[in-house]
Short mmCIF file of C-alpha atoms in Angstrom, two decimals:
data_model
loop_
_atom_site.label_atom_id
_atom_site.label_comp_id
_atom_site.label_asym_id
_atom_site.label_seq_id
_atom_site.Cartn_x
_atom_site.Cartn_y
_atom_site.Cartn_z
CA MET A 1 0.01 0.03 0.04
CA SER A 2 1.31 3.43 -0.90
CA GLU A 3 2.27 5.93 1.83
CA LEU A 4 0.44 9.20 2.00
CA ASN A 5 2.66 12.28 2.65
CA LEU A 6 0.78 15.25 4.08
CA ILE A 7 2.13 18.56 2.89
CA ALA A 8 1.89 21.64 5.14
CA THR A 9 3.45 25.09 4.87
CA GLU A 10 3.03 28.33 6.80
CA LYS A 11 3.39 30.23 3.50
CA ALA A 12 -0.24 29.20 2.78
CA PRO A 13 -3.37 29.47 4.94
CA ALA A 14 -3.93 26.72 7.36
CA ALA A 15 -6.81 24.48 6.44
CA VAL A 16 -10.19 25.81 7.50
CA GLY A 17 -11.52 22.26 8.10
CA PRO A 18 -10.37 18.75 8.78
CA TYR A 19 -8.17 18.33 5.75
CA SER A 20 -4.53 18.78 4.64
CA GLN A 21 -3.22 21.49 2.47
CA ALA A 22 -1.98 18.80 0.08
CA VAL A 23 -1.41 15.09 -0.07
CA ALA A 24 1.44 13.42 -2.01
CA VAL A 25 1.03 9.77 -3.06
CA ASP A 26 2.30 7.60 -5.92
CA GLY A 27 4.16 10.42 -7.65
CA MET A 28 1.21 12.70 -7.61
CA LEU A 29 0.31 15.82 -5.48
CA TYR A 30 -3.24 16.65 -4.74
CA VAL A 31 -3.61 20.28 -3.58
CA SER A 32 -6.74 21.15 -1.58
CA GLY A 33 -8.84 24.08 -2.81
CA GLN A 34 -7.30 27.41 -1.97
CA LEU A 35 -9.32 30.46 -1.07
CA GLY A 36 -7.68 33.83 -1.48
CA LEU A 37 -6.91 34.00 2.25
CA ASN A 38 -3.86 35.97 3.24
CA PRO A 39 -1.86 33.33 5.25
CA GLU A 40 -0.63 35.83 7.86
CA THR A 41 -3.97 37.34 8.72
CA MET A 42 -6.43 34.64 7.49
CA THR A 43 -8.49 37.31 6.03
CA LEU A 44 -9.94 37.62 2.48
CA PRO A 45 -9.22 40.73 0.35
CA ALA A 46 -12.41 42.44 -0.83
CA SER A 47 -11.96 42.22 -4.55
CA PHE A 48 -12.28 39.21 -6.83
CA SER A 49 -8.93 40.03 -8.50
CA ASP A 50 -7.01 40.18 -5.17
CA GLN A 51 -8.62 36.93 -3.98
CA ALA A 52 -7.81 35.17 -7.26
CA GLU A 53 -4.18 36.32 -7.10
CA GLN A 54 -3.81 35.27 -3.55
CA SER A 55 -5.48 31.95 -4.22
CA LEU A 56 -2.92 31.19 -6.86
CA LYS A 57 -0.08 32.40 -4.66
CA ASN A 58 -1.28 30.03 -1.98
CA LEU A 59 -1.35 27.16 -4.49
CA GLY A 60 2.20 28.13 -5.49
CA SER A 61 3.45 28.05 -1.95
CA ILE A 62 1.97 24.60 -1.35
CA LEU A 63 3.48 23.27 -4.58
CA GLU A 64 6.88 24.69 -3.64
CA ALA A 65 6.62 23.02 -0.06
CA ALA A 66 6.03 19.78 -1.81
CA GLY A 67 8.99 20.16 -4.10
CA CYS A 68 7.03 21.00 -7.30
CA SER A 69 6.40 23.98 -9.44
CA VAL A 70 3.73 25.40 -11.69
CA LYS A 71 5.17 23.38 -14.56
CA ASP A 72 4.22 20.24 -12.62
CA ILE A 73 0.55 21.01 -12.60
CA VAL A 74 -1.58 18.60 -14.72
CA SER A 75 -5.06 19.69 -13.77
CA VAL A 76 -6.78 22.71 -12.23
CA ASP A 77 -10.32 23.14 -10.91
CA VAL A 78 -11.65 26.73 -10.37
CA PHE A 79 -14.75 27.47 -8.44
CA LEU A 80 -16.26 30.95 -8.86
CA ILE A 81 -19.22 32.64 -7.20
CA ASP A 82 -19.81 34.82 -10.28
CA MET A 83 -18.95 33.47 -13.81
CA GLY A 84 -18.97 37.12 -14.88
CA GLU A 85 -15.53 37.26 -13.42
CA PHE A 86 -14.28 34.57 -15.89
CA LYS A 87 -12.33 36.93 -18.12
CA THR A 88 -10.63 38.54 -15.04
CA LEU A 89 -9.81 35.05 -13.83
CA ASN A 90 -8.19 34.10 -17.12
CA GLY A 91 -5.84 37.14 -17.19
CA ILE A 92 -4.71 36.43 -13.63
CA TYR A 93 -4.44 32.72 -14.24
CA ALA A 94 -2.49 33.20 -17.49
CA SER A 95 0.01 35.43 -15.63
CA PHE A 96 0.55 32.76 -12.98
CA MET A 97 0.81 29.81 -15.40
CA GLY A 98 2.96 31.51 -17.95
CA ASP A 99 3.27 29.32 -21.10
CA HIS A 100 2.10 26.27 -19.13
CA LYS A 101 -1.39 25.11 -19.96
CA PRO A 102 -2.68 22.27 -17.78
CA ALA A 103 -6.14 20.85 -18.15
CA ARG A 104 -8.74 23.02 -16.41
CA ALA A 105 -12.36 23.28 -15.36
CA ALA A 106 -14.13 26.43 -14.09
CA VAL A 107 -17.56 26.23 -12.57
CA GLN A 108 -19.85 28.66 -10.90
CA VAL A 109 -20.99 27.67 -7.38
CA SER A 110 -23.59 29.27 -5.08
CA ALA A 111 -21.13 29.75 -2.19
CA LEU A 112 -17.68 29.15 -0.97
CA PRO A 113 -16.31 28.86 2.61
CA LEU A 114 -15.73 32.08 4.59
CA GLY A 115 -17.51 34.08 1.89
CA GLY A 116 -14.79 33.51 -0.63
CA LEU A 117 -15.29 34.62 -4.26
CA VAL A 118 -12.97 32.10 -5.84
CA GLU A 119 -11.27 28.74 -4.85
CA ILE A 120 -8.68 26.98 -6.87
CA LYS A 121 -7.31 23.34 -6.44
CA CYS A 122 -4.90 21.33 -8.56
CA ILE A 123 -3.25 18.04 -9.27
CA ALA A 124 0.53 18.00 -9.96
CA LYS A 125 3.09 15.32 -10.80
CA LYS A 126 5.90 14.96 -8.29
CA ASN A 127 9.43 15.08 -9.62
#
């Protein structure tokens, strides 16, 4: 049976429930959904753009803690409160990903924890 390695870093917000920031198993990394919480204050910025940027920064910090980078991401799921922010999301997402283009889904949801406007999770391959 494969061993699960739980990933945690203070550079990303602590989990707001009974889960890990990420789990590595069998050469893959599963990063839990990241809200746009500031890891130092555990508060959400007011704007969608600021939350989306922070969500991706949090994702990046967890990837780094696991020994991965953006280039290792194979799949991303994005949850938005307002699909009207899709174009804004794409601009911020493109800046974060650079020329890397993993598979992605973006869906509108009715609510997110703590009143978040966006949540992003990913799956990456471990080096």
